[in-house]
Amino acid sequence: MFVSVALLILIQSAAVVPVTVTSRSPGVEVREFSDAELSCEFKTENDENPRIEWKKVDKDVSFVYFNNSFIGPFHGRAEIKGATVRLHKVTQKDAGKYRCEVTAPKDHVSLGEVNVTLTVLVPPQAPSCDVPSSALTGSLVQLRCRDHHSIPAAVYTWYKDNKPLAIKKPNATYTIDEKTGVLTFQKVSRADTGQYHCEAKNRVGPAKSCSGTHMQIDDLNVAAVISGVLLLALLLFLCAFGVFYAHRHGLFSQLSHTGHRGRSFWIPQCHGAAHISSQNLHRTEHIQNAGYSLPPKEPQDFKHTQSFML
């Protein structure tokens, strides 16, 4: 009895064959502007004409192939055979993960899917290089090299006077990070003077280099620095001495009194010797009924009852 039940279950389970979807190449790498084949193969239980869809899975999911036609940027530049898709002249925008979905409504398990990742390879481009034209001995100096376009990422080699600098060299005065392209001198010396350029390379295409730049390393001119400091100190001393001398001899006070002369005076005719400024007196020539009379033209007409302030 137990054997019969087990055989019955085995027969029923063997009859249920779910739709299966596989890919011969789940990871595809092709050079830019070449064709890429995204493999998708399927087997169904009963449905001989399942629905096939391709989607691109990025931050958002978008259709590539839907309702028996290609969608959007893939229209006119892709073809399908069975469930396998071929893309023509791929670019960096085509790189990413794709999903092949097969739906068989007549099967007990009606949906199967497989993912295919497309990587678009780019050979090295001429890198951008940052090499200082000069530096002082003993200072920290970094030379930078970067290729922002190559895929996979480039590795870098630095050259001095057209000779490659070793990545690892005993007692070297520099370090090179071949992944970031940074050449570092902790303390440069005059022996590091020379022409430097960088080379970027990957496995896709030939290496590319930037143009060479001459870097000059000079000693610090201690005598010139000391002379400059002494000259600056002398100028500051002379300025301070000049200020002290002027203050000691009252030049600032004399200038203050001189600036006040002739600007105001007393006029006895103006209602009890009102004090007015010379500017206001000048303006009263154009004002009628100002409340006082103009001073006499002749000096002898003045009565010296009040003091005249210069």
Short mmCIF file of C-alpha atoms in Angstrom, two decimals:
data_model
loop_
_atom_site.label_atom_id
_atom_site.label_comp_id
_atom_site.label_asym_id
_atom_site.label_seq_id
_atom_site.Cartn_x
_atom_site.Cartn_y
_atom_site.Cartn_z
CA MET A 1 0.00 0.00 0.00
CA PHE A 2 2.75 2.44 0.93
CA VAL A 3 4.67 1.61 -2.25
CA SER A 4 1.61 2.25 -4.39
CA VAL A 5 1.03 5.70 -2.87
CA ALA A 6 4.68 6.63 -3.36
CA LEU A 7 4.61 5.55 -6.99
CA LEU A 8 1.41 7.57 -7.58
CA ILE A 9 2.95 10.71 -6.10
CA LEU A 10 6.10 10.23 -8.15
CA ILE A 11 4.12 9.83 -11.37
CA GLN A 12 2.05 12.94 -10.68
CA SER A 13 5.12 15.03 -9.82
CA ALA A 14 6.96 13.84 -12.93
CA ALA A 15 4.04 14.96 -15.07
CA VAL A 16 4.34 18.54 -13.76
CA VAL A 17 7.34 20.02 -15.60
CA PRO A 18 7.60 23.77 -14.92
CA VAL A 19 8.76 26.22 -17.59
CA THR A 20 12.53 26.50 -17.37
CA VAL A 21 14.59 29.43 -18.65
CA THR A 22 18.39 29.38 -18.91
CA SER A 23 21.20 31.34 -20.60
CA ARG A 24 24.38 30.05 -22.18
CA SER A 25 26.16 33.30 -21.24
CA PRO A 26 24.78 35.02 -18.13
CA GLY A 27 27.69 37.48 -18.34
CA VAL A 28 28.44 39.10 -21.70
CA GLU A 29 31.42 41.36 -22.44
CA VAL A 30 31.80 43.10 -25.79
CA ARG A 31 33.74 46.10 -27.03
CA GLU A 32 31.94 49.35 -27.61
CA PHE A 33 30.24 49.70 -31.04
CA SER A 34 30.21 45.93 -31.61
CA ASP A 35 27.22 43.52 -31.44
CA ALA A 36 26.12 41.79 -28.24
CA GLU A 37 24.15 38.55 -27.98
CA LEU A 38 21.92 38.09 -24.92
CA SER A 39 21.22 34.36 -24.73
CA CYS A 40 17.87 33.04 -23.46
CA GLU A 41 16.64 29.43 -23.86
CA PHE A 42 13.45 27.91 -22.44
CA LYS A 43 11.50 24.66 -22.11
CA THR A 44 7.76 24.43 -21.41
CA GLU A 45 5.45 21.68 -20.22
CA ASN A 46 2.55 22.12 -22.66
CA ASP A 47 2.61 25.64 -24.09
CA GLU A 48 4.39 25.65 -27.43
CA ASN A 49 3.96 29.38 -28.01
CA PRO A 50 4.79 31.13 -24.72
CA ARG A 51 4.98 34.92 -24.31
CA ILE A 52 8.55 36.26 -24.34
CA GLU A 53 9.57 39.57 -22.81
CA TRP A 54 12.92 41.27 -22.27
CA LYS A 55 13.43 43.99 -19.68
CA LYS A 56 16.38 46.14 -18.67
CA VAL A 57 16.77 46.25 -14.90
CA ASP A 58 18.48 49.44 -13.71
CA LYS A 59 17.19 51.77 -11.02
CA ASP A 60 13.94 51.46 -12.91
CA VAL A 61 12.68 48.54 -14.99
CA SER A 62 12.05 49.31 -18.67
CA PHE A 63 10.90 47.13 -21.55
CA VAL A 64 13.31 46.07 -24.27
CA TYR A 65 11.08 43.58 -26.07
CA PHE A 66 7.33 43.52 -25.47
CA ASN A 67 4.31 42.33 -27.43
CA ASN A 68 6.56 40.95 -30.20
CA SER A 69 8.41 44.20 -30.86
CA PHE A 70 11.40 46.14 -29.55
CA ILE A 71 10.75 49.28 -27.51
CA GLY A 72 12.33 52.72 -27.33
CA PRO A 73 16.07 53.00 -28.10
CA PHE A 74 16.23 49.32 -29.08
CA HIS A 75 13.74 49.71 -31.92
CA GLY A 76 15.52 49.25 -35.25
CA ARG A 77 18.84 48.14 -33.71
CA ALA A 78 17.99 44.72 -32.25
CA GLU A 79 16.67 41.36 -33.42
CA ILE A 80 15.33 38.25 -31.71
CA LYS A 81 15.65 34.57 -32.58
CA GLY A 82 13.68 32.26 -30.35
CA ALA A 83 14.19 34.12 -27.10
CA THR A 84 17.79 35.19 -27.75
CA VAL A 85 18.31 38.91 -28.48
CA ARG A 86 21.12 40.46 -30.50
CA LEU A 87 21.90 44.16 -30.01
CA HIS A 88 23.79 46.02 -32.73
CA LYS A 89 26.55 48.59 -32.10
CA VAL A 90 26.24 48.75 -28.35
CA THR A 91 27.40 51.76 -26.35
CA GLN A 92 27.90 52.52 -22.68
CA LYS A 93 24.20 53.32 -22.37
CA ASP A 94 23.41 49.69 -23.22
CA ALA A 95 25.52 48.29 -20.38
CA GLY A 96 23.60 46.79 -17.46
CA LYS A 97 21.44 43.88 -16.36
CA TYR A 98 18.75 42.41 -18.61
CA ARG A 99 15.99 39.95 -17.73
CA CYS A 100 14.42 37.39 -20.06
CA GLU A 101 10.93 36.38 -18.95
CA VAL A 102 8.98 33.48 -20.47
CA THR A 103 5.28 33.09 -19.62
CA ALA A 104 3.47 29.81 -20.50
CA PRO A 105 -0.19 30.08 -19.41
CA LYS A 106 -0.91 26.45 -20.25
CA ASP A 107 1.78 25.14 -17.89
CA HIS A 108 1.26 24.40 -14.19
CA VAL A 109 4.21 26.71 -13.39
CA SER A 110 3.69 29.42 -15.95
CA LEU A 111 6.59 31.85 -15.42
CA GLY A 112 10.35 31.45 -15.74
CA GLU A 113 13.11 34.04 -16.01
CA VAL A 114 16.88 34.47 -16.26
CA ASN A 115 19.21 37.48 -15.91
CA VAL A 116 22.00 38.43 -18.32
CA THR A 117 24.57 41.15 -17.51
CA LEU A 118 26.06 43.13 -20.38
CA THR A 119 29.42 44.86 -19.92
CA VAL A 120 30.55 47.22 -22.66
CA LEU A 121 34.35 47.40 -22.79
CA VAL A 122 36.18 50.64 -23.62
CA PRO A 123 39.91 50.79 -24.46
CA PRO A 124 42.15 53.34 -22.71
CA GLN A 125 41.88 57.00 -23.62
CA ALA A 126 44.66 59.58 -23.32
CA PRO A 127 44.77 60.29 -19.56
CA SER A 128 44.78 63.72 -17.98
CA CYS A 129 48.04 64.36 -16.10
CA ASP A 130 48.76 66.90 -13.38
CA VAL A 131 52.51 67.51 -13.01
CA PRO A 132 53.80 70.62 -11.15
CA SER A 133 56.34 72.63 -13.11
CA SER A 134 58.48 73.36 -10.05
CA ALA A 135 58.88 72.55 -6.37
CA LEU A 136 61.30 73.15 -3.49
CA THR A 137 63.53 70.45 -2.08
CA GLY A 138 62.12 68.69 0.95
CA SER A 139 58.49 69.42 0.09
CA LEU A 140 55.66 66.91 -0.49
CA VAL A 141 54.79 66.61 -4.20
CA GLN A 142 52.08 64.54 -5.88
CA LEU A 143 51.70 63.85 -9.60
CA ARG A 144 48.25 62.68 -10.74
CA CYS A 145 47.09 60.69 -13.75
CA ARG A 146 43.51 59.65 -14.58
CA ASP A 147 41.57 58.06 -17.44
CA HIS A 148 37.85 58.48 -16.72
CA HIS A 149 36.55 56.49 -19.72
CA SER A 150 38.28 53.11 -19.92
CA ILE A 151 36.35 49.95 -18.92
CA PRO A 152 37.61 48.03 -17.12
CA ALA A 153 39.41 50.72 -15.17
CA ALA A 154 42.92 51.40 -16.39
CA VAL A 155 46.12 50.79 -14.45
CA TYR A 156 48.83 53.43 -14.61
CA THR A 157 52.57 53.56 -15.15
CA TRP A 158 54.68 56.68 -14.58
CA TYR A 159 57.75 57.53 -16.66
CA LYS A 160 60.65 59.82 -15.85
CA ASP A 161 62.71 60.90 -18.87
CA ASN A 162 60.97 58.12 -20.88
CA LYS A 163 62.03 55.41 -18.40
CA PRO A 164 59.34 53.59 -16.37
CA LEU A 165 59.35 54.06 -12.61
CA ALA A 166 59.13 50.76 -10.74
CA ILE A 167 55.99 50.26 -8.66
CA LYS A 168 57.95 48.62 -5.86
CA LYS A 169 61.57 49.60 -5.53
CA PRO A 170 63.76 49.22 -2.43
CA ASN A 171 64.74 52.53 -0.83
CA ALA A 172 62.70 54.47 -3.37
CA THR A 173 61.98 58.12 -2.58
CA TYR A 174 58.51 57.81 -4.13
CA THR A 175 55.40 55.63 -4.08
CA ILE A 176 53.04 54.82 -6.98
CA ASP A 177 49.42 53.74 -6.70
CA GLU A 178 48.85 52.04 -10.05
CA LYS A 179 45.08 51.95 -9.51
CA THR A 180 44.59 55.65 -8.75
CA GLY A 181 47.52 56.91 -10.84
CA VAL A 182 49.06 59.01 -8.03
CA LEU A 183 52.85 59.35 -7.84
CA THR A 184 53.93 60.72 -4.44
CA PHE A 185 57.28 62.16 -3.34
CA GLN A 186 57.31 62.58 0.42
CA LYS A 187 60.41 64.81 0.20
CA VAL A 188 61.59 65.74 -3.27
CA SER A 189 65.23 66.34 -4.01
CA ARG A 190 67.08 67.91 -6.92
CA ALA A 191 67.67 64.39 -8.26
CA ASP A 192 63.91 64.16 -8.94
CA THR A 193 64.09 66.91 -11.56
CA GLY A 194 63.05 65.58 -14.97
CA GLN A 195 60.29 65.12 -17.53
CA TYR A 196 57.33 63.04 -16.36
CA HIS A 197 54.44 61.42 -18.23
CA CYS A 198 51.89 58.74 -17.44
CA GLU A 199 50.55 55.74 -19.37
CA ALA A 200 47.07 54.19 -18.95
CA LYS A 201 46.35 50.62 -20.06
CA ASN A 202 43.75 47.85 -19.76
CA ARG A 203 43.11 44.52 -21.48
CA VAL A 204 40.79 45.96 -24.12
CA GLY A 205 43.09 48.06 -26.27
CA PRO A 206 46.52 49.65 -26.64
CA ALA A 207 47.92 51.87 -23.90
CA LYS A 208 47.57 55.64 -24.10
CA SER A 209 49.85 58.33 -22.65
CA CYS A 210 49.68 62.00 -21.77
CA SER A 211 52.30 64.45 -22.99
CA GLY A 212 55.42 64.89 -20.88
CA THR A 213 55.87 67.80 -18.46
CA HIS A 214 59.18 68.99 -17.01
CA MET A 215 59.34 69.30 -13.21
CA GLN A 216 62.16 71.44 -11.79
CA ILE A 217 63.27 70.94 -8.19
CA ASP A 218 65.27 73.81 -6.63
CA ASP A 219 66.88 74.36 -3.24
CA LEU A 220 65.33 76.87 -0.90
CA ASN A 221 67.27 80.20 -1.12
CA VAL A 222 67.82 80.78 2.60
CA ALA A 223 69.84 83.97 2.07
CA ALA A 224 67.07 85.55 0.05
CA VAL A 225 64.47 84.64 2.67
CA ILE A 226 66.58 86.11 5.48
CA SER A 227 67.20 89.30 3.47
CA GLY A 228 63.49 89.70 2.81
CA VAL A 229 62.64 89.24 6.49
CA LEU A 230 65.29 91.79 7.56
CA LEU A 231 64.08 94.31 4.97
CA LEU A 232 60.51 93.95 6.15
CA ALA A 233 61.58 94.37 9.77
CA LEU A 234 63.54 97.53 8.86
CA LEU A 235 60.54 99.05 7.10
CA LEU A 236 58.30 98.33 10.07
CA PHE A 237 60.87 99.90 12.42
CA LEU A 238 61.12 103.08 10.33
CA CYS A 239 57.34 103.41 10.21
CA ALA A 240 57.06 102.97 13.97
CA PHE A 241 59.90 105.46 14.60
CA GLY A 242 58.24 108.03 12.35
CA VAL A 243 54.95 107.77 14.23
CA PHE A 244 56.75 108.05 17.59
CA TYR A 245 58.77 111.10 16.44
CA ALA A 246 55.69 112.92 15.16
CA HIS A 247 53.79 112.25 18.37
CA ARG A 248 56.73 113.31 20.54
CA HIS A 249 57.09 116.68 18.81
CA GLY A 250 53.36 117.42 18.78
CA LEU A 251 52.93 117.32 15.03
CA PHE A 252 49.55 115.68 15.33
CA SER A 253 48.31 118.41 17.72
CA GLN A 254 49.59 121.21 15.45
CA LEU A 255 47.82 119.68 12.47
CA SER A 256 44.63 119.46 14.49
CA HIS A 257 44.74 123.17 15.45
CA THR A 258 45.75 124.24 11.97
CA GLY A 259 42.80 122.46 10.49
CA HIS A 260 40.46 124.41 12.84
CA ARG A 261 41.71 127.93 11.97
CA GLY A 262 39.61 130.24 9.87
CA ARG A 263 36.57 128.05 10.09
CA SER A 264 34.68 129.98 12.81
CA PHE A 265 34.79 133.40 14.48
CA TRP A 266 32.76 135.82 16.65
CA ILE A 267 30.67 138.62 15.21
CA PRO A 268 29.51 141.20 17.78
CA GLN A 269 26.63 142.45 15.62
CA CYS A 270 24.86 139.04 15.66
CA HIS A 271 22.56 139.21 18.70
CA GLY A 272 25.06 139.07 21.49
CA ALA A 273 28.05 137.73 19.62
CA ALA A 274 26.48 134.55 18.17
CA HIS A 275 29.02 131.99 17.05
CA ILE A 276 28.61 130.96 13.43
CA SER A 277 30.72 129.09 10.98
CA SER A 278 32.40 130.65 7.99
CA GLN A 279 30.46 128.34 5.68
CA ASN A 280 27.14 129.50 7.11
CA LEU A 281 28.28 133.13 6.81
CA HIS A 282 29.04 132.58 3.13
CA ARG A 283 25.63 131.05 2.56
CA THR A 284 23.79 133.98 4.19
CA GLU A 285 24.68 136.21 1.27
CA HIS A 286 21.89 134.43 -0.62
CA ILE A 287 19.36 134.34 2.22
CA GLN A 288 17.11 137.30 3.00
CA ASN A 289 15.99 138.16 6.55
CA ALA A 290 18.70 136.00 8.07
CA GLY A 291 18.47 137.85 11.41
CA TYR A 292 21.81 139.67 11.34
CA SER A 293 23.60 142.29 9.22
CA LEU A 294 26.74 141.79 7.19
CA PRO A 295 30.00 142.97 8.79
CA PRO A 296 31.32 146.36 7.71
CA LYS A 297 33.76 146.41 4.84
CA GLU A 298 36.25 148.71 6.56
CA PRO A 299 38.33 147.31 9.38
CA GLN A 300 38.09 150.54 11.43
CA ASP A 301 34.33 150.12 11.78
CA PHE A 302 34.82 147.15 14.11
CA LYS A 303 34.52 147.84 17.81
CA HIS A 304 36.88 145.65 19.68
CA THR A 305 34.42 144.76 22.39
CA GLN A 306 34.73 141.04 21.70
CA SER A 307 37.73 138.89 20.90
CA PHE A 308 38.33 137.72 17.39
CA MET A 309 39.06 134.03 17.26
CA LEU A 310 41.31 132.87 14.45
#
